[in-house]
Short mmCIF file of N, CA and C in Angstrom, two decimals:
data_model
loop_
_atom_site.label_atom_id
_atom_site.label_comp_id
_atom_site.label_asym_id
_atom_site.label_seq_id
_atom_site.Cartn_x
_atom_site.Cartn_y
_atom_site.Cartn_z
N MET F 1 7.54 16.01 -55.71
CA MET F 1 6.84 17.00 -54.95
C MET F 1 5.50 15.71 -54.80
N LEU F 2 4.78 15.22 -55.08
CA LEU F 2 4.03 14.24 -54.89
C LEU F 2 4.10 12.82 -53.87
N LEU F 3 5.52 12.73 -54.39
CA LEU F 3 6.42 11.68 -53.46
C LEU F 3 6.11 12.12 -52.14
N GLY F 4 6.75 12.98 -52.04
CA GLY F 4 6.70 13.41 -50.65
C GLY F 4 6.12 14.00 -49.51
N LEU F 5 4.84 14.44 -50.21
CA LEU F 5 3.60 14.63 -49.85
C LEU F 5 2.71 13.32 -49.08
N GLY F 6 2.49 11.98 -50.49
CA GLY F 6 2.54 10.84 -50.12
C GLY F 6 3.24 10.07 -48.78
N ALA F 7 4.48 10.28 -48.62
CA ALA F 7 5.52 9.79 -47.30
C ALA F 7 5.12 10.59 -46.08
N THR F 8 4.73 12.26 -46.27
CA THR F 8 4.39 12.61 -45.38
C THR F 8 3.01 12.30 -44.57
N GLY F 9 2.57 12.30 -45.31
CA GLY F 9 0.76 11.88 -44.93
C GLY F 9 0.73 10.05 -44.55
N PHE F 10 1.78 9.07 -44.97
CA PHE F 10 2.15 7.94 -44.60
C PHE F 10 2.55 7.98 -43.02
N VAL F 11 3.60 8.76 -42.98
CA VAL F 11 3.96 9.22 -41.60
C VAL F 11 3.19 9.69 -40.51
N ALA F 12 2.15 10.45 -41.07
CA ALA F 12 1.63 11.32 -40.16
C ALA F 12 0.23 9.77 -39.91
N MET F 13 -0.13 8.87 -40.90
CA MET F 13 -1.25 8.15 -40.36
C MET F 13 -0.22 7.27 -39.33
N ILE F 14 0.61 6.68 -39.65
CA ILE F 14 1.61 6.04 -38.58
C ILE F 14 1.63 6.39 -37.20
N ALA F 15 2.05 7.99 -37.13
CA ALA F 15 1.94 8.80 -35.81
C ALA F 15 0.86 8.81 -35.35
N LEU F 16 -0.40 8.52 -36.24
CA LEU F 16 -1.62 9.01 -35.65
C LEU F 16 -2.17 7.81 -34.81
N VAL F 17 -1.97 6.64 -35.22
CA VAL F 17 -1.99 4.81 -34.72
C VAL F 17 -1.29 4.90 -33.33
N PHE F 18 -0.29 4.73 -33.62
CA PHE F 18 0.75 5.24 -32.46
C PHE F 18 0.57 5.94 -31.01
N THR F 19 -0.03 6.80 -31.51
CA THR F 19 -0.59 7.60 -30.16
C THR F 19 -1.96 7.57 -29.60
N SER F 20 -2.65 6.55 -31.18
CA SER F 20 -4.06 5.94 -30.51
C SER F 20 -3.74 5.20 -29.78
N VAL F 21 -3.17 3.88 -29.75
CA VAL F 21 -2.32 2.56 -29.23
C VAL F 21 -2.26 3.09 -27.87
N LEU F 22 -1.26 4.35 -27.72
CA LEU F 22 -0.56 4.67 -26.38
C LEU F 22 -1.41 4.95 -26.11
N SER F 23 -2.92 5.74 -26.19
CA SER F 23 -3.82 6.78 -25.39
C SER F 23 -4.48 5.94 -24.68
N THR F 24 -4.79 4.36 -25.46
CA THR F 24 -5.59 3.21 -25.24
C THR F 24 -5.07 2.86 -23.58
N GLN F 25 -4.19 2.67 -24.22
CA GLN F 25 -3.03 1.74 -23.15
C GLN F 25 -3.04 2.47 -21.80
N SER F 26 -2.83 4.08 -22.15
CA SER F 26 -2.75 4.79 -20.58
C SER F 26 -4.40 5.00 -20.28
N GLN F 27 -5.31 5.03 -20.80
CA GLN F 27 -6.71 4.51 -20.20
C GLN F 27 -6.59 3.30 -19.09
N GLN F 28 -6.28 2.31 -20.12
CA GLN F 28 -6.32 1.22 -19.20
C GLN F 28 -5.49 1.16 -18.21
N ASN F 29 -4.41 1.27 -17.90
CA ASN F 29 -3.63 1.55 -16.88
C ASN F 29 -4.39 2.74 -16.38
N LEU F 30 -5.03 4.11 -16.63
CA LEU F 30 -5.57 4.46 -15.32
C LEU F 30 -6.72 3.83 -14.50
N GLN F 31 -7.71 3.01 -15.35
CA GLN F 31 -8.67 2.19 -15.08
C GLN F 31 -8.14 1.56 -14.02
N SER F 32 -7.25 0.67 -14.27
CA SER F 32 -6.44 -0.62 -12.82
C SER F 32 -6.31 0.38 -11.89
N ILE F 33 -5.87 1.29 -11.89
CA ILE F 33 -4.79 2.27 -10.78
C ILE F 33 -6.26 2.70 -10.25
N ASN F 34 -7.49 2.94 -10.60
CA ASN F 34 -8.36 3.59 -10.22
C ASN F 34 -9.23 2.45 -9.55
N ALA F 35 -9.59 1.11 -9.93
CA ALA F 35 -10.02 0.38 -9.71
C ALA F 35 -9.03 -0.47 -8.12
N SER F 36 -7.53 -0.11 -8.15
CA SER F 36 -7.17 -0.78 -6.88
C SER F 36 -7.40 0.59 -6.14
N ILE F 37 -7.36 1.39 -6.05
CA ILE F 37 -7.73 2.52 -5.18
C ILE F 37 -8.86 2.69 -4.31
N THR F 38 -10.38 2.33 -5.53
CA THR F 38 -11.22 2.01 -4.72
C THR F 38 -11.44 0.61 -3.89
N GLN F 39 -10.70 -0.34 -4.23
CA GLN F 39 -10.46 -1.46 -3.23
C GLN F 39 -9.58 -1.68 -2.31
N THR F 40 -8.51 -0.48 -2.01
CA THR F 40 -7.78 -0.13 -0.77
C THR F 40 -8.95 0.81 -0.18
N GLN F 41 -9.26 1.51 -0.58
CA GLN F 41 -10.52 2.31 0.44
C GLN F 41 -11.99 1.69 0.73
N ASN F 42 -12.05 0.91 -0.01
CA ASN F 42 -13.15 -0.51 0.70
C ASN F 42 -12.59 -1.06 1.39
N LYS F 43 -11.30 -1.72 1.85
CA LYS F 43 -10.53 -2.19 2.83
C LYS F 43 -10.54 -1.55 4.09
N ASN F 44 -10.01 0.08 3.75
CA ASN F 44 -9.64 0.80 5.03
C ASN F 44 -11.64 0.86 5.46
N ILE F 45 -12.32 1.18 4.93
CA ILE F 45 -13.44 1.32 5.75
C ILE F 45 -13.80 -0.02 6.35
N ASP F 46 -13.68 -0.98 5.92
CA ASP F 46 -13.79 -2.47 5.85
C ASP F 46 -13.16 -2.56 7.60
N LEU F 47 -11.76 -1.93 7.93
CA LEU F 47 -10.91 -1.93 9.04
C LEU F 47 -11.30 -1.03 9.83
N GLN F 48 -11.82 0.03 9.45
CA GLN F 48 -12.68 0.99 10.66
C GLN F 48 -13.61 0.53 11.26
N GLN F 49 -14.39 -0.43 10.66
CA GLN F 49 -15.74 -0.74 10.90
C GLN F 49 -14.91 -1.78 12.14
N ASP F 50 -14.36 -2.57 11.57
CA ASP F 50 -13.66 -3.47 12.94
C ASP F 50 -12.95 -2.89 14.25
N ILE F 51 -12.28 -1.91 13.81
CA ILE F 51 -11.91 -1.30 14.98
C ILE F 51 -12.99 -0.53 15.87
N GLY F 52 -13.66 -0.31 14.36
CA GLY F 52 -15.12 0.49 15.91
C GLY F 52 -15.52 -0.59 17.00
N GLU F 53 -16.14 -1.73 16.09
CA GLU F 53 -16.56 -2.66 17.11
C GLU F 53 -15.89 -3.53 17.91
N LEU F 54 -14.71 -3.42 17.49
CA LEU F 54 -13.64 -4.11 19.07
C LEU F 54 -13.28 -3.02 19.80
N THR F 55 -13.32 -1.77 19.68
CA THR F 55 -13.04 -0.68 20.69
C THR F 55 -14.24 -0.39 21.35
N ASN F 56 -15.39 -1.23 21.38
CA ASN F 56 -16.78 -0.49 21.50
C ASN F 56 -16.64 -1.16 23.29
N ASN F 57 -17.00 -0.14 24.36
CA ASN F 57 -17.11 -0.28 25.50
C ASN F 57 -17.99 -1.82 25.97
N GLN F 58 -19.00 -2.18 25.48
CA GLN F 58 -19.68 -3.34 25.45
C GLN F 58 -18.75 -4.91 25.15
N LYS F 59 -17.92 -4.43 24.13
CA LYS F 59 -16.84 -5.63 23.60
C LYS F 59 -15.85 -5.95 24.56
N LEU F 60 -15.23 -4.51 24.99
CA LEU F 60 -14.50 -4.76 26.15
C LEU F 60 -14.80 -5.64 27.28
N ALA F 61 -15.78 -5.05 27.77
CA ALA F 61 -16.39 -5.84 29.11
C ALA F 61 -16.87 -7.18 28.37
N ASP F 62 -17.27 -7.26 27.59
CA ASP F 62 -17.49 -8.83 27.10
C ASP F 62 -16.00 -9.98 27.41
N ILE F 63 -15.26 -9.15 26.90
CA ILE F 63 -13.86 -9.77 27.16
C ILE F 63 -13.51 -9.97 28.25
N THR F 64 -13.39 -8.90 29.04
CA THR F 64 -12.55 -9.22 30.19
C THR F 64 -13.30 -10.13 31.02
N GLN F 65 -14.87 -10.26 31.01
CA GLN F 65 -15.89 -11.21 31.67
C GLN F 65 -15.35 -12.30 31.27
N GLN F 66 -15.18 -12.47 29.86
CA GLN F 66 -14.72 -13.98 29.17
C GLN F 66 -14.01 -14.43 29.88
N ASN F 67 -12.61 -13.99 30.16
CA ASN F 67 -11.51 -13.71 30.31
C ASN F 67 -11.32 -13.80 32.09
N HIS F 68 -12.18 -13.70 32.65
CA HIS F 68 -12.24 -13.68 33.98
C HIS F 68 -11.30 -12.45 34.62
N LEU F 69 -11.19 -11.41 33.99
CA LEU F 69 -10.42 -10.61 34.70
C LEU F 69 -11.29 -9.27 34.71
N GLN F 70 -10.55 -8.02 35.08
CA GLN F 70 -11.58 -6.81 35.88
C GLN F 70 -11.19 -5.69 34.94
N LEU F 71 -12.17 -4.96 34.61
CA LEU F 71 -12.18 -3.46 33.58
C LEU F 71 -12.00 -2.43 34.46
N ILE F 72 -10.92 -1.91 34.41
CA ILE F 72 -11.16 -0.47 35.53
C ILE F 72 -10.98 0.27 34.03
N GLU F 73 -12.22 1.10 34.49
CA GLU F 73 -12.25 1.87 33.38
C GLU F 73 -11.40 3.20 33.01
N GLY F 74 -10.61 3.48 33.87
CA GLY F 74 -9.20 4.92 33.93
C GLY F 74 -8.49 4.44 33.69
N ASN F 75 -8.08 2.60 33.39
CA ASN F 75 -7.11 2.28 32.17
C ASN F 75 -7.12 2.20 30.97
N ILE F 76 -8.02 2.49 30.04
CA ILE F 76 -8.61 2.03 28.92
C ILE F 76 -8.34 3.69 28.40
N ARG F 77 -7.59 3.36 27.47
CA ARG F 77 -6.76 4.69 26.82
C ARG F 77 -8.09 4.92 25.32
N ASN F 78 -8.17 5.81 24.57
CA ASN F 78 -9.52 5.94 23.89
C ASN F 78 -8.29 6.39 22.73
N ILE F 79 -8.40 6.12 21.62
CA ILE F 79 -7.47 6.71 20.49
C ILE F 79 -8.34 7.54 19.53
N GLN F 80 -8.45 8.63 18.69
CA GLN F 80 -9.02 9.02 17.96
C GLN F 80 -8.46 9.72 17.03
N LYS F 81 -9.17 9.61 16.08
CA LYS F 81 -7.96 10.34 14.81
C LYS F 81 -8.04 11.84 15.19
#
């Protein structure tokens, strides 16, 4: 009976270590995914700022003037979210 309790305790300790390792790996994976999400969100914010700068009416006027084009306000389409 004592041997059975010892074996059960040993199996329980192995299971505890195994679940602890799995928990640590899952937490590292979650941190990696969160870092990736944050990086993607920052890239999206940067791209939205670039879009805002490039679609600025003054920027469009400058580009048309540099390329000797004529800016017709009626032909400009604004895309909004």
